C-alpha cells in the first residue's frame, strides 16, 4: 500500500485552561504556554517535506462567551505572537494567513494581522493559517451569500469551494487535543474526507515528538475516499 501523504494538517488546540488549573495557575498561563506550542509545531511542519499547510483553531466565534479578561488576554497574546513571529516567518519562508471574521477585532489587531499576511505573502515553504473568530457554518453561509450576490442561482460544489475564505485545500488530518472528540464548528466543508486523531494530551503538553507518532499512524491508514 503506498504511503499516504500529509499535505494539510489542522489542529483544534484544547486543554490550555485545564493545564493551568492543574498547576494551580491562572488560565492565561495555559494560553501563554499554548502559544509556545503553536510556534514549535509550526517549525516542525516547516521542516517536514510533505506538509504544505497547517491550520490552527485559535479563536472560535463561541470564544467571545468567555470572561472579558480572558478574551482581552487572548487578543493581546495574539498580537504579541504575530509581532514576535514575523522574524521566524521570514527565516523559515512561512506564509501567514488568517481565516475568520476579524472585523470584530480591534483596528490595531486587524492591522497587525493584515500586515503580517502582506509581509509574508511571497513565502512558499509552508502556509500557517490561524482561524480567528472563525466558524465553519459562518464561512459556508458567507460563501453562499457572496455567490448569490454575484447573480448565481444554481451552485456547484466547486463554486462553493472557490468562494470560501481562502482557496482552501482539503484537510488530510485533523488532530484535537485534551480528550474531547468534537469538531466544534471547525472547517466543516474542508474536513469532508479528513482522518481524525484524538489525543488525551493537553495542548500545552503537545510536542513535535507526539505529532511525529501521529503522522506515522496516519501514514498507515488506508484512505479510500468512498471507494473500496
Ligand atoms: C483551548 O483551551 C484553547 C483556545 C481558547 C484556543 C487556542 C489558543 C491558544 C493556543 C492561545 C494562543 C493563541 C495564539 C494564536 C497566540 P481551553 O481554554 O478551552 O482549555 P480548557 O478546555 O481546558 O478550558
Short mmCIF file of C-alpha atoms and ligand atoms in Angstrom, two decimals:
data_model
loop_
_atom_site.label_atom_id
_atom_site.label_comp_id
_atom_site.label_asym_id
_atom_site.label_seq_id
_atom_site.Cartn_x
_atom_site.Cartn_y
_atom_site.Cartn_z
CA UNK A 1 0.00 0.00 0.00
CA UNK A 2 1.52 3.39 -0.93
CA UNK A 3 2.29 5.77 1.90
CA UNK A 4 -0.39 8.42 2.43
CA UNK A 5 0.97 11.94 2.17
CA UNK A 6 0.03 14.57 4.69
CA UNK A 7 -0.22 17.89 2.89
CA UNK A 8 -2.67 19.79 5.07
CA UNK A 9 -2.83 19.37 8.83
CA UNK A 10 -5.48 21.01 11.03
CA UNK A 11 -5.39 21.22 14.81
CA UNK A 12 -8.02 22.00 17.44
CA UNK A 13 -5.89 23.12 20.36
CA UNK A 14 -7.78 22.28 23.52
CA UNK A 15 -6.91 21.99 27.20
CA UNK A 16 -4.98 25.20 27.96
CA UNK A 17 -7.30 26.07 30.84
CA UNK A 18 -7.16 22.61 32.42
CA UNK A 19 -3.38 22.52 32.07
CA UNK A 20 -3.07 25.77 34.04
CA UNK A 21 -5.69 24.79 36.63
CA UNK A 22 -3.87 21.50 37.29
CA UNK A 23 -0.85 23.62 38.25
CA UNK A 24 -2.85 25.99 40.40
CA UNK A 25 -2.22 28.76 37.88
CA UNK A 26 -4.43 31.26 36.12
CA UNK A 27 -5.94 30.00 32.83
CA UNK A 28 -3.98 32.68 30.98
CA UNK A 29 -0.74 30.82 31.82
CA UNK A 30 -2.13 27.90 29.83
CA UNK A 31 -2.75 30.13 26.82
CA UNK A 32 0.78 31.52 27.05
CA UNK A 33 2.22 28.00 27.13
CA UNK A 34 -0.13 27.08 24.26
CA UNK A 35 1.24 29.88 22.09
CA UNK A 36 4.75 28.43 22.50
CA UNK A 37 3.48 25.08 21.28
CA UNK A 38 1.99 26.71 18.15
CA UNK A 39 5.48 28.04 17.45
CA UNK A 40 7.16 24.63 17.91
CA UNK A 41 4.60 22.72 15.86
CA UNK A 42 4.79 25.28 13.04
CA UNK A 43 8.58 24.89 12.92
CA UNK A 44 8.17 21.11 12.85
CA UNK A 45 5.74 21.45 9.92
CA UNK A 46 8.06 23.78 8.04
CA UNK A 47 10.82 21.15 8.31
CA UNK A 48 8.53 18.32 7.19
CA UNK A 49 8.80 17.52 3.49
CA UNK A 50 5.13 16.68 2.84
CA UNK A 51 3.28 19.29 4.90
CA UNK A 52 2.42 22.43 2.94
CA UNK A 53 -0.26 23.95 5.22
CA UNK A 54 -1.11 23.83 8.91
CA UNK A 55 -4.31 25.37 10.26
CA UNK A 56 -4.79 26.11 13.97
CA UNK A 57 -8.14 26.88 15.61
CA UNK A 58 -7.02 29.85 17.70
CA UNK A 59 -10.32 31.64 18.43
CA UNK A 60 -13.82 30.42 17.63
CA UNK A 61 -16.97 32.51 17.23
CA UNK A 62 -18.09 30.93 20.54
CA UNK A 63 -14.96 32.05 22.44
CA UNK A 64 -16.48 35.55 22.94
CA UNK A 65 -18.61 33.93 25.67
CA UNK A 66 -15.54 33.65 27.91
CA UNK A 67 -14.91 36.24 30.66
CA UNK A 68 -13.85 39.58 29.17
CA UNK A 69 -10.48 39.45 30.93
CA UNK A 70 -9.66 36.13 29.27
CA UNK A 71 -10.81 37.34 25.84
CA UNK A 72 -8.74 40.53 26.20
CA UNK A 73 -5.75 38.43 27.22
CA UNK A 74 -6.11 36.19 24.16
CA UNK A 75 -6.25 39.26 21.89
CA UNK A 76 -3.06 40.71 23.41
CA UNK A 77 -1.36 37.34 23.22
CA UNK A 78 -2.22 37.03 19.54
CA UNK A 79 -0.88 40.50 18.83
CA UNK A 80 2.37 39.72 20.69
CA UNK A 81 2.66 36.33 18.99
CA UNK A 82 2.39 37.81 15.48
CA UNK A 83 4.81 40.62 16.31
CA UNK A 84 7.44 38.18 17.60
CA UNK A 85 6.81 35.61 14.90
CA UNK A 86 7.48 37.78 11.85
CA UNK A 87 11.23 37.10 12.02
CA UNK A 88 10.62 33.33 12.12
CA UNK A 89 8.12 33.50 9.25
CA UNK A 90 10.75 35.22 7.10
CA UNK A 91 13.64 32.99 8.20
CA UNK A 92 11.68 29.79 7.65
CA UNK A 93 9.91 31.02 4.49
CA UNK A 94 6.46 30.63 6.08
CA UNK A 95 3.38 32.41 4.76
CA UNK A 96 0.87 33.54 7.39
CA UNK A 97 -2.86 33.70 6.65
CA UNK A 98 -5.91 34.34 8.81
CA UNK A 99 -9.38 32.92 8.25
CA UNK A 100 -12.47 34.04 10.14
CA UNK A 101 -14.26 37.29 10.69
CA UNK A 102 -11.55 39.54 12.06
CA UNK A 103 -13.64 42.71 11.56
CA UNK A 104 -14.79 42.30 15.15
CA UNK A 105 -11.23 42.65 16.47
CA UNK A 106 -9.67 46.00 17.40
CA UNK A 107 -8.37 48.08 14.49
CA UNK A 108 -4.80 47.67 15.77
CA UNK A 109 -5.06 43.90 15.84
CA UNK A 110 -6.71 43.83 12.39
CA UNK A 111 -3.78 45.88 11.08
CA UNK A 112 -1.27 43.52 12.69
CA UNK A 113 -3.00 40.54 11.05
CA UNK A 114 -3.26 42.16 7.60
CA UNK A 115 0.33 43.44 7.71
CA UNK A 116 1.69 40.04 8.69
CA UNK A 117 -0.24 38.46 5.82
CA UNK A 118 1.08 41.10 3.44
CA UNK A 119 4.70 40.81 4.56
CA UNK A 120 4.75 37.02 4.26
CA UNK A 121 2.62 36.59 1.14
CA UNK A 122 5.50 35.50 -1.11
CA UNK A 123 6.80 32.84 1.30
CA UNK A 124 6.41 29.36 -0.11
CA UNK A 125 7.76 26.68 2.24
CA UNK A 126 4.65 26.36 4.44
CA UNK A 127 1.40 28.26 4.99
CA UNK A 128 0.42 28.70 8.62
CA UNK A 129 -3.28 29.53 8.89
CA UNK A 130 -4.81 30.82 12.11
CA UNK A 131 -8.57 30.52 12.40
CA UNK A 132 -9.58 33.71 14.23
CA UNK A 133 -13.18 34.44 15.17
CA UNK A 134 -13.85 31.53 12.87
CA UNK A 135 -16.93 29.34 12.50
CA UNK A 136 -17.41 26.73 9.79
CA UNK A 137 -21.11 27.42 9.27
CA UNK A 138 -20.48 31.16 9.07
CA UNK A 139 -17.78 30.56 6.45
CA UNK A 140 -20.09 28.45 4.27
CA UNK A 141 -23.01 30.87 4.69
CA UNK A 142 -20.80 33.80 3.72
CA UNK A 143 -19.57 31.92 0.63
CA UNK A 144 -23.12 31.09 -0.49
CA UNK A 145 -24.29 34.69 0.04
CA UNK A 146 -21.39 36.07 -1.98
CA UNK A 147 -22.31 33.71 -4.85
CA UNK A 148 -25.98 34.79 -4.68
CA UNK A 149 -24.87 38.45 -4.69
CA UNK A 150 -22.82 37.77 -7.80
CA UNK A 151 -26.00 36.64 -9.57
CA UNK A 152 -25.66 32.87 -9.40
CA UNK A 153 -28.88 30.92 -8.99
CA UNK A 154 -27.55 27.38 -9.04
CA UNK A 155 -24.39 26.37 -7.19
CA UNK A 156 -21.92 23.57 -7.73
CA UNK A 157 -19.57 22.18 -5.06
CA UNK A 158 -16.71 23.78 -6.98
CA UNK A 159 -18.48 27.18 -6.80
CA UNK A 160 -18.76 26.92 -3.02
CA UNK A 161 -15.19 25.65 -2.60
CA UNK A 162 -13.81 28.58 -4.53
CA UNK A 163 -15.95 31.13 -2.67
CA UNK A 164 -14.72 30.02 0.76
CA UNK A 165 -12.45 32.50 2.50
CA UNK A 166 -9.24 31.10 1.11
CA UNK A 167 -8.90 28.88 -1.93
CA UNK A 168 -8.61 26.24 0.68
CA UNK A 169 -7.31 22.74 0.16
CA UNK A 170 -8.95 19.74 1.84
CA UNK A 171 -7.67 18.73 5.25
CA UNK A 172 -5.83 15.38 5.33
CA UNK A 173 -5.60 15.02 9.09
CA UNK A 174 -7.38 16.73 11.99
CA UNK A 175 -5.93 16.45 15.49
CA UNK A 176 -7.80 17.51 18.62
CA UNK A 177 -6.04 17.56 21.97
CA UNK A 178 -7.32 17.12 25.55
CA UNK A 179 -9.59 14.11 25.03
CA UNK A 180 -12.62 15.96 23.62
CA UNK A 181 -13.99 14.32 20.48
CA UNK A 182 -15.89 17.06 18.65
CA UNK A 183 -15.42 19.24 15.57
CA UNK A 184 -16.84 22.35 17.26
CA UNK A 185 -17.80 24.10 14.01
CA UNK A 186 -14.25 23.94 12.60
CA UNK A 187 -13.65 23.72 8.82
CA UNK A 188 -16.89 21.82 8.18
CA UNK A 189 -16.55 21.87 4.40
CA UNK A 190 -12.83 21.10 4.25
CA UNK A 191 -12.94 18.16 6.69
CA UNK A 192 -15.20 16.02 4.47
CA UNK A 193 -12.57 13.35 3.80
CA UNK A 194 -10.18 14.04 6.65
CA UNK A 195 -8.75 11.47 9.01
CA UNK A 196 -9.31 12.26 12.70
CA UNK A 197 -6.96 11.77 15.60
CA UNK A 198 -7.90 12.50 19.20
CA UNK A 199 -5.25 12.60 21.90
CA UNK A 200 -5.63 12.94 25.69
CA UNK A 201 -2.63 15.27 25.81
CA UNK A 202 -3.47 18.83 26.85
CA UNK A 203 -2.36 21.36 24.23
CA UNK A 204 0.48 22.94 26.28
CA UNK A 205 1.98 19.43 26.69
CA UNK A 206 1.69 18.57 22.97
CA UNK A 207 5.00 18.44 21.12
CA UNK A 208 6.77 17.51 17.88
CA UNK A 209 7.55 14.00 19.14
CA UNK A 210 3.87 13.18 19.61
CA UNK A 211 3.00 14.79 16.28
CA UNK A 212 5.60 12.57 14.63
CA UNK A 213 3.94 9.47 16.13
CA UNK A 214 0.50 10.65 14.99
CA UNK A 215 1.83 11.19 11.45
CA UNK A 216 3.27 7.65 11.47
CA UNK A 217 -0.19 6.36 12.43
CA UNK A 218 -1.83 8.50 9.71
CA UNK A 219 0.57 7.19 7.06
CA UNK A 220 -0.51 3.61 7.82
CA UNK A 221 -4.18 4.40 7.26
CA UNK A 222 -5.91 3.36 4.07
CA UNK A 223 -7.82 6.38 2.85
CA UNK A 224 -10.46 5.22 0.39
CA UNK A 225 -12.37 8.49 -0.22
CA UNK A 226 -15.57 6.49 -0.58
CA UNK A 227 -14.04 3.85 -2.87
CA UNK A 228 -13.14 0.30 -1.87
C1 LIG B 1 -8.49 25.91 24.26
O1 LIG B 1 -8.14 25.77 25.60
C2 LIG B 1 -7.74 26.93 23.61
C3 LIG B 1 -8.18 28.06 22.97
C4 LIG B 1 -9.07 29.10 23.50
C5 LIG B 1 -7.68 28.28 21.62
C6 LIG B 1 -6.18 28.23 21.48
C7 LIG B 1 -5.49 29.42 21.98
C8 LIG B 1 -4.17 29.44 22.22
C9 LIG B 1 -3.24 28.30 21.98
C10 LIG B 1 -3.62 30.69 22.79
C11 LIG B 1 -2.65 31.38 21.93
C12 LIG B 1 -3.10 31.66 20.56
C13 LIG B 1 -2.40 32.41 19.71
C14 LIG B 1 -2.72 32.41 18.27
C15 LIG B 1 -1.27 33.22 20.16
P1 LIG B 1 -9.28 25.97 26.65
O2 LIG B 1 -9.08 27.31 27.29
O3 LIG B 1 -10.61 25.74 26.02
O4 LIG B 1 -8.94 24.82 27.67
P2 LIG B 1 -9.95 24.07 28.63
O5 LIG B 1 -10.91 23.30 27.75
O6 LIG B 1 -9.04 23.18 29.41
O7 LIG B 1 -10.62 25.12 29.46
#
